[in-house]
Coordinates of C-alpha atoms and ligand atoms in Angstrom, one line a residue:
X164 CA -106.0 -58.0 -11.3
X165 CA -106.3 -58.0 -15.2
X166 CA -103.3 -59.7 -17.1
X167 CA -102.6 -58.4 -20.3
X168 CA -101.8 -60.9 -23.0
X169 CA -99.8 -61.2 -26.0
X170 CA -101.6 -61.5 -29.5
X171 CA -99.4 -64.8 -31.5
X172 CA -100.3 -66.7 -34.0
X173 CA -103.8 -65.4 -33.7
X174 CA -103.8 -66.4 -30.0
X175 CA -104.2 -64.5 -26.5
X176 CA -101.4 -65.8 -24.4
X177 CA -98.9 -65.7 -21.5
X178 CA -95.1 -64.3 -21.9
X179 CA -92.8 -67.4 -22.3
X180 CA -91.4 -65.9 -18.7
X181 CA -94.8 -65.9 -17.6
X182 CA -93.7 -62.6 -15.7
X183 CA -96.1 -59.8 -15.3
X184 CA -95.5 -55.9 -14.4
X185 CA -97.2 -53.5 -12.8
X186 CA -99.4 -51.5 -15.3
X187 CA -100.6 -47.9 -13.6
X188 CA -103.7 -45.8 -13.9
X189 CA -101.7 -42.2 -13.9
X190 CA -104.9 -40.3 -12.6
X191 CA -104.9 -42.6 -9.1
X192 CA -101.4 -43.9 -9.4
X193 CA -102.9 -47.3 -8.1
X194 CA -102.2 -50.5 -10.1
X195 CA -105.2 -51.3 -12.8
X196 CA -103.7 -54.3 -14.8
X197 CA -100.7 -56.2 -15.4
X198 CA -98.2 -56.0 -18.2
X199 CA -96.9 -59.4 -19.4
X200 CA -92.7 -59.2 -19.4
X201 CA -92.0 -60.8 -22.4
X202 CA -88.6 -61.0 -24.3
X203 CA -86.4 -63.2 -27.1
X204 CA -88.5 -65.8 -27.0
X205 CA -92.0 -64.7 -27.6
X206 CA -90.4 -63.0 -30.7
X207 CA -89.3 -65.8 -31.6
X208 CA -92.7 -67.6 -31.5
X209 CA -93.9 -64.4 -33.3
X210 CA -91.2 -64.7 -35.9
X211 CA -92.2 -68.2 -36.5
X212 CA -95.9 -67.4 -37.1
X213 CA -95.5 -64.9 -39.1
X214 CA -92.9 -66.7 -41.4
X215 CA -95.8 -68.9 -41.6
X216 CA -98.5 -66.7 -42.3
X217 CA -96.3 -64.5 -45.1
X218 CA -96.7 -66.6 -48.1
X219 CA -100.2 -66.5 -47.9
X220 CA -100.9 -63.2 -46.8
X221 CA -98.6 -61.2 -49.3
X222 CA -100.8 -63.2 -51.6
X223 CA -103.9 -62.0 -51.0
X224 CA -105.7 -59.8 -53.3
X225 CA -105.6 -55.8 -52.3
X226 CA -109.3 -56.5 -51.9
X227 CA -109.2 -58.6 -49.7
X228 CA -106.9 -57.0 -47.6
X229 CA -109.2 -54.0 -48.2
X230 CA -112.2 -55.8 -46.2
X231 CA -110.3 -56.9 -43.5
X232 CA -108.8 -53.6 -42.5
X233 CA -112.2 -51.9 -43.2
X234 CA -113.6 -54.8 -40.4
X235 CA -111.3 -53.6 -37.4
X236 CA -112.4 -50.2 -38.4
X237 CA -116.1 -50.7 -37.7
X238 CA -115.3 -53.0 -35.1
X239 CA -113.3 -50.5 -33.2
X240 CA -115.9 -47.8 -33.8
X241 CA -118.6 -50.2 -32.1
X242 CA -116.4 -50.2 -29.4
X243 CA -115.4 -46.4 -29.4
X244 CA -116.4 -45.6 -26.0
X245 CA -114.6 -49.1 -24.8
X246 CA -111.3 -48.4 -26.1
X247 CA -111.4 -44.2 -25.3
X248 CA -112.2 -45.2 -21.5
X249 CA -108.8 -47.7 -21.5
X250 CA -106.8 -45.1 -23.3
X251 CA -107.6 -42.6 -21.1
X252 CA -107.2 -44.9 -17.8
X253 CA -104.0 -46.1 -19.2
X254 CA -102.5 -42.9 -20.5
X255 CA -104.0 -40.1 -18.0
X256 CA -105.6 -38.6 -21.0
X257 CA -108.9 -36.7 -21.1
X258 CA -111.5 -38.9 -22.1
X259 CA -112.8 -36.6 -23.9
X260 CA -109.6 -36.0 -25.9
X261 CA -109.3 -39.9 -26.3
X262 CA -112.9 -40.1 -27.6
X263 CA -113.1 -37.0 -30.0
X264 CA -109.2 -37.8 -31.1
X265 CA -107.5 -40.5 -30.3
X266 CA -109.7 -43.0 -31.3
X267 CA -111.5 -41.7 -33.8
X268 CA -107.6 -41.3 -35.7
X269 CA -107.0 -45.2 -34.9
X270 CA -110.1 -45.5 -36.6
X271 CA -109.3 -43.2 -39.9
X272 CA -105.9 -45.2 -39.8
X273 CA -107.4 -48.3 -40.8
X274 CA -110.0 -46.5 -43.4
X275 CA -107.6 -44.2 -45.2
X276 CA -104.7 -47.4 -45.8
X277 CA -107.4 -50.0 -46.7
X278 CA -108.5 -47.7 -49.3
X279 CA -104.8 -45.7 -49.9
X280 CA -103.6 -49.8 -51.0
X281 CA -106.3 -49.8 -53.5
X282 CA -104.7 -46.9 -55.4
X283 CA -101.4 -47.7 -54.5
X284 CA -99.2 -47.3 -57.7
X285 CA -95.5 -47.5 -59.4
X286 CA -93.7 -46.0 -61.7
X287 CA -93.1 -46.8 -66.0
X288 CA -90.2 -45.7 -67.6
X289 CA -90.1 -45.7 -71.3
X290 CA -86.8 -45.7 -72.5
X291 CA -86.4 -43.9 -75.4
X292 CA -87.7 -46.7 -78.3
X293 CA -85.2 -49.6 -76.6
X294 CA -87.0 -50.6 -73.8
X295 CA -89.9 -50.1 -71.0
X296 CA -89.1 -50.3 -67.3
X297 CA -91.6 -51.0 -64.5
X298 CA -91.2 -51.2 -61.1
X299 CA -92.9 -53.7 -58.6
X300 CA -93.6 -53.0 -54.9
X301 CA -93.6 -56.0 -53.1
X302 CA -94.0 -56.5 -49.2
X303 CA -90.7 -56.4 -47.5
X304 CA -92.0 -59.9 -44.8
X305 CA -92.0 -59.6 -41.0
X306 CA -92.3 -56.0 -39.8
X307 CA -91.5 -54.5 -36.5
X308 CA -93.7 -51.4 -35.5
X309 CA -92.8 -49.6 -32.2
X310 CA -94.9 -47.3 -30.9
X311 CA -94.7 -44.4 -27.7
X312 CA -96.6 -43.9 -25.0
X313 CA -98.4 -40.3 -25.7
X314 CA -100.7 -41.3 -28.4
X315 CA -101.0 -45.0 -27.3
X316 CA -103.5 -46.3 -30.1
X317 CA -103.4 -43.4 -32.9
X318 CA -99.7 -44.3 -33.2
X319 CA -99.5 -48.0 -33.2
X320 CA -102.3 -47.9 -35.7
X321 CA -100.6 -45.5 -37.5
X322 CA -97.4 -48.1 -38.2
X323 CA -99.8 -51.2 -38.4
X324 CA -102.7 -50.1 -40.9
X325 CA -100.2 -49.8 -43.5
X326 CA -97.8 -52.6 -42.8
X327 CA -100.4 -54.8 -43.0
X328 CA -102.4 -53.2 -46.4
X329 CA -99.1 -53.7 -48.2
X330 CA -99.3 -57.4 -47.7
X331 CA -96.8 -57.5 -44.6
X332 CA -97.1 -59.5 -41.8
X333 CA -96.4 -57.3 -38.2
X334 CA -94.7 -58.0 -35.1
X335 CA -95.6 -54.9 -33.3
X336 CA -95.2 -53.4 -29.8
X337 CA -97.2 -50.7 -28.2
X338 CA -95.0 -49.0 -24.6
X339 CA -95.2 -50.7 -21.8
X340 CA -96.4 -47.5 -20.4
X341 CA -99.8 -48.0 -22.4
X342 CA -100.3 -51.5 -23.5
X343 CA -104.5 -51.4 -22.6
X344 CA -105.8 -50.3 -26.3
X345 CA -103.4 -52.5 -28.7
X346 CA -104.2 -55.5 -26.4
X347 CA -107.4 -54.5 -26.9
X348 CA -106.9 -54.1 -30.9
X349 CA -105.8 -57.9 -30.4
X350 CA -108.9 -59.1 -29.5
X351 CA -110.9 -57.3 -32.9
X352 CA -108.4 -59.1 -35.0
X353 CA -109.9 -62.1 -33.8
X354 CA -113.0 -61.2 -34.0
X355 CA -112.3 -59.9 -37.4
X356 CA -111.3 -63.4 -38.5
X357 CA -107.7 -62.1 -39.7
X358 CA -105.6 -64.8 -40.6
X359 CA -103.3 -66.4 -38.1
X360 CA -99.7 -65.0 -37.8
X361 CA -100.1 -61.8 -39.5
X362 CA -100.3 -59.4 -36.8
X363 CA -98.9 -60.0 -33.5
X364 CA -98.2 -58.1 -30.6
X365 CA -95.5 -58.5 -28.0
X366 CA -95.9 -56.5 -24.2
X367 CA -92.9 -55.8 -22.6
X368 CA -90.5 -53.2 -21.9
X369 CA -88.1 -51.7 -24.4
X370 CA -84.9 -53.1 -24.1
X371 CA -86.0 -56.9 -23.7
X372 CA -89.1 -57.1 -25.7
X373 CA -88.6 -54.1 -28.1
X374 CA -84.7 -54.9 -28.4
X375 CA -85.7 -58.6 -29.0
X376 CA -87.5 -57.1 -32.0
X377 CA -85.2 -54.6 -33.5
X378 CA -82.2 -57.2 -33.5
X379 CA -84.5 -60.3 -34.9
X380 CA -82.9 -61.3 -38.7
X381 CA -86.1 -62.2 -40.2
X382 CA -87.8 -58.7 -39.2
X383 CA -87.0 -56.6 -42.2
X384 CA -87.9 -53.0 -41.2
X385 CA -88.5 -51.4 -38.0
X386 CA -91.0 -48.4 -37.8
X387 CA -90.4 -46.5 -34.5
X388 CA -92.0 -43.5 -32.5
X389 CA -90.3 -42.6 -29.9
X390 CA -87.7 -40.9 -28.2
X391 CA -84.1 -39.7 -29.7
X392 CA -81.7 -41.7 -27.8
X393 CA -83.8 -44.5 -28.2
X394 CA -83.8 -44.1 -31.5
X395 CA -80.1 -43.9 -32.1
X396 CA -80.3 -47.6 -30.0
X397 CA -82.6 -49.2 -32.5
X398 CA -80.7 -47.3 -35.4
X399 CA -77.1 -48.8 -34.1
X400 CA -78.6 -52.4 -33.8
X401 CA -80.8 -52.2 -37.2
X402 CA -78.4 -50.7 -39.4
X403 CA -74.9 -53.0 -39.5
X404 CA -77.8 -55.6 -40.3
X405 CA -79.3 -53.5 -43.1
X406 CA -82.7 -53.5 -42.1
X407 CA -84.9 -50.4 -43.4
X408 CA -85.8 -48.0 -40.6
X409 CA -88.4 -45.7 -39.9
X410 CA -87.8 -43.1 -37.0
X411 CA -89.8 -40.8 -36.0
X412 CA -88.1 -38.8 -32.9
X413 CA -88.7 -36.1 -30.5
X414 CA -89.0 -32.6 -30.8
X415 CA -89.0 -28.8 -29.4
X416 CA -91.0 -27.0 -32.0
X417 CA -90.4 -23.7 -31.8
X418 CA -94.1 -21.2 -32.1
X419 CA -93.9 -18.1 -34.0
X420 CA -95.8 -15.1 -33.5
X421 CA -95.8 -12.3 -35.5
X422 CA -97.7 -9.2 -34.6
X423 CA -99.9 -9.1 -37.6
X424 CA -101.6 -12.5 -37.0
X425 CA -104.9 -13.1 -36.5
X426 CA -104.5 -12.5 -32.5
X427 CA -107.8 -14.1 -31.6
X428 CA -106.9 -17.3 -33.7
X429 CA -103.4 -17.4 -32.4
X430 CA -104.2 -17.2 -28.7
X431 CA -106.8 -19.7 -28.5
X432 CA -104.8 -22.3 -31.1
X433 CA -101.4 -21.4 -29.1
X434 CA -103.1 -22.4 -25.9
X435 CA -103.9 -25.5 -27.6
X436 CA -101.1 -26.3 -29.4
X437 CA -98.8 -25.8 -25.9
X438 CA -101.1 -28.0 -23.7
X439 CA -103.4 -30.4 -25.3
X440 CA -102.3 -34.0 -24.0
X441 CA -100.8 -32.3 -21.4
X442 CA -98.0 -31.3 -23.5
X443 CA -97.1 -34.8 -24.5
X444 CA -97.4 -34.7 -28.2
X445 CA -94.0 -34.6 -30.7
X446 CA -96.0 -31.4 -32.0
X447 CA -96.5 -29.2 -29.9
X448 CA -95.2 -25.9 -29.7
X449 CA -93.1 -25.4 -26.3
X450 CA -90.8 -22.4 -27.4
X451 CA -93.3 -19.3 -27.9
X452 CA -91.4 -16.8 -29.8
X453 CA -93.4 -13.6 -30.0
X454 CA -92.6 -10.3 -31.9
X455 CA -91.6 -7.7 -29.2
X456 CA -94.1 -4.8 -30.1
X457 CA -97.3 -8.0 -28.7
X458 CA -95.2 -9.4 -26.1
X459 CA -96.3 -7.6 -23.0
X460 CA -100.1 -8.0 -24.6
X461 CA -99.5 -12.0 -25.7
X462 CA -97.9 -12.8 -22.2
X463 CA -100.6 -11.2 -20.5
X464 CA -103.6 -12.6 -22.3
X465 CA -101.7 -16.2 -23.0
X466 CA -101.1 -16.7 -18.9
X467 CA -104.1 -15.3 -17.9
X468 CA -105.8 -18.3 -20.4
X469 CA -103.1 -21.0 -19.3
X470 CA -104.8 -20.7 -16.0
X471 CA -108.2 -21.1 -16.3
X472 CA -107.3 -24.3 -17.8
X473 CA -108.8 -26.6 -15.6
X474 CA -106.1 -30.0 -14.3
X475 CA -108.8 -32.4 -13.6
X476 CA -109.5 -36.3 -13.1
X477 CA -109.4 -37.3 -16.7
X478 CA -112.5 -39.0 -16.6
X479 CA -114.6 -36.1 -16.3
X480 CA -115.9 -33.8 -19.2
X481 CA -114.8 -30.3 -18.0
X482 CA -111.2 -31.5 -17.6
X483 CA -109.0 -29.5 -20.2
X484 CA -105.6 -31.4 -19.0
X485 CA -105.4 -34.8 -17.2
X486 CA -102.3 -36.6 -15.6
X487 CA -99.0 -37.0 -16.3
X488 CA -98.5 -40.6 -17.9
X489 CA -95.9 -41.9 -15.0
X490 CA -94.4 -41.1 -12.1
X491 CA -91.2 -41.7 -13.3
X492 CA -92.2 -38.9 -16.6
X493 CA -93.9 -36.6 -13.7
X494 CA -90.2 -36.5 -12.2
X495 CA -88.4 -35.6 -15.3
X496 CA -91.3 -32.4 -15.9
X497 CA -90.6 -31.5 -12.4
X498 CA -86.8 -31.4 -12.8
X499 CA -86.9 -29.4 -15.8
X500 CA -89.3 -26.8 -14.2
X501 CA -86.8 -26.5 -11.6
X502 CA -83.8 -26.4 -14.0
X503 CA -85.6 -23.8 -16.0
X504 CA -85.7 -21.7 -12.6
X505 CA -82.2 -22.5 -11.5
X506 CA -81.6 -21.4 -15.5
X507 CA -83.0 -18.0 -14.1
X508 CA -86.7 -18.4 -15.7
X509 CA -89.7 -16.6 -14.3
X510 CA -92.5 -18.2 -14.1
X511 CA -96.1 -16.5 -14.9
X512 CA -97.9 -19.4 -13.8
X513 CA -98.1 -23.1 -13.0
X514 CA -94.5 -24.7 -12.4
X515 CA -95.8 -26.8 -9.4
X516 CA -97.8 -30.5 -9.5
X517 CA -101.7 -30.0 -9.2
X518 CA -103.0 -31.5 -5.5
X519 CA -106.6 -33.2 -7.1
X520 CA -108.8 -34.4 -4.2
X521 CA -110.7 -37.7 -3.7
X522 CA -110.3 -40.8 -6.8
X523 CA -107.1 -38.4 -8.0
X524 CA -105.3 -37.5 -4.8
X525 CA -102.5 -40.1 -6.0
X526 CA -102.0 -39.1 -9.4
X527 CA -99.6 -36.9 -11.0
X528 CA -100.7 -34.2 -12.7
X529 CA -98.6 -30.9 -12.8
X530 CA -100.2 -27.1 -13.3
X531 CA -99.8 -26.0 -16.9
X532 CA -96.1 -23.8 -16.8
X533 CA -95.7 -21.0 -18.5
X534 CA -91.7 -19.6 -18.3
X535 CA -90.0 -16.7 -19.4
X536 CA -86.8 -14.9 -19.3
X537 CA -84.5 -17.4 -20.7
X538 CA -81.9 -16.8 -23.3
X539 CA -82.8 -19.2 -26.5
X540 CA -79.7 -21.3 -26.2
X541 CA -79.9 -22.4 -22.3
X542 CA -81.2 -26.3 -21.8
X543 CA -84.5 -25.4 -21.2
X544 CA -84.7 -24.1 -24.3
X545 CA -83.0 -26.8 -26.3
X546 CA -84.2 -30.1 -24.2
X547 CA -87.1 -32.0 -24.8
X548 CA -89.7 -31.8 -22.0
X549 CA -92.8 -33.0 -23.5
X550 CA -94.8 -32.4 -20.5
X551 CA -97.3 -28.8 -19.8
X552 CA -94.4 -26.6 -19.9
X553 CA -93.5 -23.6 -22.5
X554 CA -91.3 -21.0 -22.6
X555 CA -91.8 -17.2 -24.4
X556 CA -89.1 -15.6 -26.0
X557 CA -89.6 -12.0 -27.7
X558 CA -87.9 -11.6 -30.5
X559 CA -87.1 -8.3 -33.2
X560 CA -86.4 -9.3 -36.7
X561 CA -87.7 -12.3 -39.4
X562 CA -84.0 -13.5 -39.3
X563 CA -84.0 -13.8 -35.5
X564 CA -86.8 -15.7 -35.1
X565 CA -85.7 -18.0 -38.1
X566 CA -82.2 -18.4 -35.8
X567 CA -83.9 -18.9 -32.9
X568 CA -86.5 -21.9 -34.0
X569 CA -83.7 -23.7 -36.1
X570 CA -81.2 -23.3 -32.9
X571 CA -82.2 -26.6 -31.6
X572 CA -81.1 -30.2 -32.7
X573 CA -84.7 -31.1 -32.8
X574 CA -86.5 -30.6 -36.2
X575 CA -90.0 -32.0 -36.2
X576 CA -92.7 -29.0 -36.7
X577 CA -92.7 -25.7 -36.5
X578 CA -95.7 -23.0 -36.3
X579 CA -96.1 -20.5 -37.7
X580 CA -98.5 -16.7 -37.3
X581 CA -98.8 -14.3 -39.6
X582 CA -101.1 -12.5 -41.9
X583 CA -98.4 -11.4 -44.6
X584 CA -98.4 -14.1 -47.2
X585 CA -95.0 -13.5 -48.7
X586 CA -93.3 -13.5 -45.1
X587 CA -95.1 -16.7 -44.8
X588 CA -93.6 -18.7 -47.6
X589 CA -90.4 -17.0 -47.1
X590 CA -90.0 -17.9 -43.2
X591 CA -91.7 -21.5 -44.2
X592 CA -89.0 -22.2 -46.9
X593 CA -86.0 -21.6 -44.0
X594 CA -87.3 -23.4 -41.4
X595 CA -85.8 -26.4 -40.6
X596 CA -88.3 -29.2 -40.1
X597 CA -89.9 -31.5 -41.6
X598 CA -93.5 -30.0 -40.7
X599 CA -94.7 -26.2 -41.2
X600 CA -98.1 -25.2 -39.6
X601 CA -99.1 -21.8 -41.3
X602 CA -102.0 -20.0 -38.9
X603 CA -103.1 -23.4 -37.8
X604 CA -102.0 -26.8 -35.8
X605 CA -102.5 -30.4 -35.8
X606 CA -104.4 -29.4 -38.9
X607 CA -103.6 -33.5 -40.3
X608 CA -104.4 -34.8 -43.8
X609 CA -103.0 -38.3 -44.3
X610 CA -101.4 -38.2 -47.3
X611 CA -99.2 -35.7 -46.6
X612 CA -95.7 -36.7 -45.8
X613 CA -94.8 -37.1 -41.8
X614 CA -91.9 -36.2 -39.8
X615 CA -88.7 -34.4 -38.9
X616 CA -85.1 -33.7 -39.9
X617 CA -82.0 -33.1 -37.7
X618 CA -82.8 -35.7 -34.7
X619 CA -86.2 -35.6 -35.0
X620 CA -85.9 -38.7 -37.0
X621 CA -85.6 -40.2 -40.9
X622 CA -87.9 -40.8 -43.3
X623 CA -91.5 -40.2 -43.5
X624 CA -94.7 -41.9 -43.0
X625 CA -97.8 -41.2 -43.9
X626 CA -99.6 -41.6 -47.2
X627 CA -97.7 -42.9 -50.1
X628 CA -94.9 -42.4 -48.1
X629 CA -95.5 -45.1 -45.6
X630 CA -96.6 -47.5 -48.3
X631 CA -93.3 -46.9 -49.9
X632 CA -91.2 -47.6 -46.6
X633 CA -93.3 -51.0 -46.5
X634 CA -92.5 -52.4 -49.7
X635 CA -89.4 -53.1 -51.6
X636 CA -88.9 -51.7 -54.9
X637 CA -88.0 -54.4 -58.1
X638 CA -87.0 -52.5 -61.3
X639 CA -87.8 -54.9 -64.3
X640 CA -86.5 -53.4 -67.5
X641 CA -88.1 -55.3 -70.8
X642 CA -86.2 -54.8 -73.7
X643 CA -88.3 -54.0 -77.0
X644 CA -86.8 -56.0 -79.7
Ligands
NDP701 P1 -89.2 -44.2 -25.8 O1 -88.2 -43.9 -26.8 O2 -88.8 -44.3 -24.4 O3 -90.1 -45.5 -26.1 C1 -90.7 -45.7 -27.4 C2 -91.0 -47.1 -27.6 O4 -89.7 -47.8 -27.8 C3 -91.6 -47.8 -26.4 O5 -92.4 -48.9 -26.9 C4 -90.4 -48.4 -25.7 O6 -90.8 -49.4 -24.9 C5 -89.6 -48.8 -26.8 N1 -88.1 -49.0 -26.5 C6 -87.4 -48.4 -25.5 N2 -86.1 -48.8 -25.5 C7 -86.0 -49.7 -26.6 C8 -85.0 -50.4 -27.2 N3 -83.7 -50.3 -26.7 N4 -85.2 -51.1 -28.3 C9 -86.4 -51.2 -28.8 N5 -87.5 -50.5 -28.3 C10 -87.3 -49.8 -27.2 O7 -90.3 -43.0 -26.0 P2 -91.5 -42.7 -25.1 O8 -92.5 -43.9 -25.1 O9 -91.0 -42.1 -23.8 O10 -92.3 -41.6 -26.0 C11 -92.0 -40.2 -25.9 C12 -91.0 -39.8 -27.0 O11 -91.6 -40.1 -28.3 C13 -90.8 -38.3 -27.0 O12 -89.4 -38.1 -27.2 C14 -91.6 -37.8 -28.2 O13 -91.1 -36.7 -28.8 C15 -91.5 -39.0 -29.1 N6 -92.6 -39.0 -30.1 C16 -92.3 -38.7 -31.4 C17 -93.3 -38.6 -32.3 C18 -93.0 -38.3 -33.8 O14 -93.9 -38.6 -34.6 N7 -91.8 -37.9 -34.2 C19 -94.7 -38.8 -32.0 C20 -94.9 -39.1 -30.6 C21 -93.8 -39.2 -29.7 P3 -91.0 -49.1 -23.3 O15 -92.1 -48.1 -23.2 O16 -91.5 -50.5 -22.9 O17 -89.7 -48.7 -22.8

């Protein structure tokens, strides 16, 4: 069996416990590698390289940092096929979806924060005639970048492209749920020739590995995808120690349909935006609120769509959604489902796991779910499932609709379908989250600021943004005579 390795001090090796896990192919749910356990002390070994590495590496001109980055971006689009294959084995993905998204955004990662550090800027203030104020933007040092499970590579790559463009050096870990692609990502940084130390990756689970990183002293800032409690662990450890954090949480983005939206456009994007990745991304939509006077027409066409999506073995190109990403996530799906019955939902289709024969007969996949009759404020309706599940709502007046998509403690994106411009900009102002899709999803331009208010997290990556969380701001103030 295949043993995973840590990536420190530019070198492939075995956990200090020299411990493995099991690592599961969700479309078989047979064992397809092993995860190294690591903990404390491979941070600490990370740590150490990396304190070497800094001096040099925050010293290095942006171009130079520029070419490197630019290098693991061609390397990794050599190796596209390579990488979308693990992803998809590892995660339960479509490969198709890996292929044509996920690594194609690792990919644009790396090329948009080589080049965003090249026209990275600050601010000049002149003051009055007395004096002229300029502000540097140095690298903060060691970085820790956590990353989750449902878009494996995209998200990790996300954190460590522009860590590393702003001259820090990264102790990153990728969930032990999907370790194949940044262990992968490893093995181009050597080929790239990137300095020892500067990036380093640590397998493990959460809270030895991942804990081991939030509460190290020398790691400076922690940049974490993930889930909400989780988050509020990291944030309890990180902040009595003053350490900058980055989280972006979970969600339950409400959908909202309005009858005088494009309904061709709508349909085919709300199909999408409730089920690609079977569910599993922070933004998709999984409350469907629709104006009453299209309800009957929207459930009717919606369901009837839901199930000609077809639950296949991931690795094969008609497959629209692929397995769940662990047994133990397959479980929670299925005890929602049967909460949202017991909650007195109907269901109009799915709400049962998908029986695949031959290579997939022991995965877990579960039949896109489609639920209804459940008032807005029941568990269902508030709780993160992140799984192939969605409710539909109907819904009577602007101000109702607002109510219902801000009723949650999530905040992450909303969606939004209309024709009527003014109701647009009106309902986009009162929403409460940090992301507003307007007749459109997943629609991503990377310079734009990135996540959610309310537990969905704090701060925002992305762009400027993220280059800003990854350095420290130094005021100098020069006086003029
Ligand atoms: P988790 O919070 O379980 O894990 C995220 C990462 O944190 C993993 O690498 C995990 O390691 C690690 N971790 C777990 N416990 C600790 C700890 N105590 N200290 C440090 N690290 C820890 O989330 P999932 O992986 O289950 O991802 C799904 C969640 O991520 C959903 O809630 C989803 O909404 C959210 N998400 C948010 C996004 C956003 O941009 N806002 C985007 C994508 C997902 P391990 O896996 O080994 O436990």
């Amino acid at each position: 069996m295949d043993k995973i390795k840590n990536y420190i001090d530019g070198i492939l090796t075995t956990p200090y416990s020299n411990n493995y896990f099991n690592n599961f192919d969700p479309s078989t749910g047979g064992v397809f590698t092993m995860i190294p356990d690591s903990g404390a002390e491979d941070v600490e070994l990370a740590v150490s390289a990396a304190e070497r590495a800094f001096p040099a590496w925050s010293a290095t001109s942006v171009e130079e940092r520029y070419d490197l980055l630019m290098s693991i971006a061609r390397l990794l689009k050599e190796r596209l096929e390579k990488f979308a294959l693990a992803e998809s084995m590892d995660n339960g993905k479509p490969l198709k979806l890996a292929r044509t998204v996920d690594i194609p955004r690792a990919i644009k990662n790396f090329e948009f924060f080589s080049n965003a550090i090249t026209q990275f800027s600050s601010e000049a203030h002149s003051t009055d005639n007395v004096a002229i104020n300029y502000t540097l933007r140095q690298p903060l040092g060691i970085v820790g970048a956590i990353s989750p499970w449902n878009l494996p590579l995209y998200l990790f790559t996300w954190k460590v492209a522009p860590a590393l463009a702003a001259g820090n050096c990264v102790i990153a870990k990728p969930s032990e749920v999907t370790p194949l692609t940044a262990y992968l990502l490893s093995e181009l940084f050597i080929e790239a020739g990137f300095p020892q130390g500067v990036f380093n990756v640590i397998h493990g689970y959460g809270h030895t590995a991942g804990k081991a990183i939030v509460s190290h002293p020398q790691i400076k800032a922690v940049t974490f995808t993930g889930g909400t409690r989780t988050g509020k662990d990291i944030a309890a450890i990180a902040a009595p120690m003053f350490k900058k954090l980055s989280l972006e949480l979970g969600g339950k983005n409400p959908t909202v349909i309005f009858a005088d939206c494009n309904y061709e456009q709508m349909l085919e994007t709300t199909v999408r935006s409730s089920f690609t990745n079977q569910g599993e991304i922070c933004l998709c939509g999984s409350r469907i609120l629709v104006e009453r006077s299209i309800y009957e027409k929207f459930r009717k066409d919606f369901t009837e769509k839901v199930k000609a999506l077809r639950v296949g073995d991931p690795l094969l190109e008609e497959t629209d959604t692929g397995a769940i990403v662990s047994k133990q996530h397959f479980d929670k799906i299925m005890y929602h489902i049967s909460l949202a019955v017991n909650e007195g939902g109907r269901v109009l289709c799915g709400g049962k796991a998908a029986r695949l024969p031959g290579r997939c007969s022991g995965g877990w996949f579960i039949e896109p779910t489609v639920i209804e009759n459940l008032p807005y404020n029941c568990r269902t309706n508030l709780e993160e499932i992140f799984g192939p599940v969605v409710t539909l709502m109907p819904f009577d007046t602007e101000e109702q609709a607002i109510g219902i998509s801000n009723s949650t403690e999530y905040g992450l994106a909303s969606i939004l379908w209309t024709e009527n411009l003014t109701r647009a900009h009106r309902i986009a102002a009162e929403l409460k989250s940090g992301i507003v899709w307007i007749n459109c999803w997943m629609l991503r331009d990377l310079r734009t600021p990135f996540g959610g208010v309310k537990n969905s997290g704090v701060g925002r990556e992305g762009g400027l943004e993220a280059l800003r969380f990854f350095t420290e701001p130094k005021n100098v103030c020069i006086k003029l005579n």
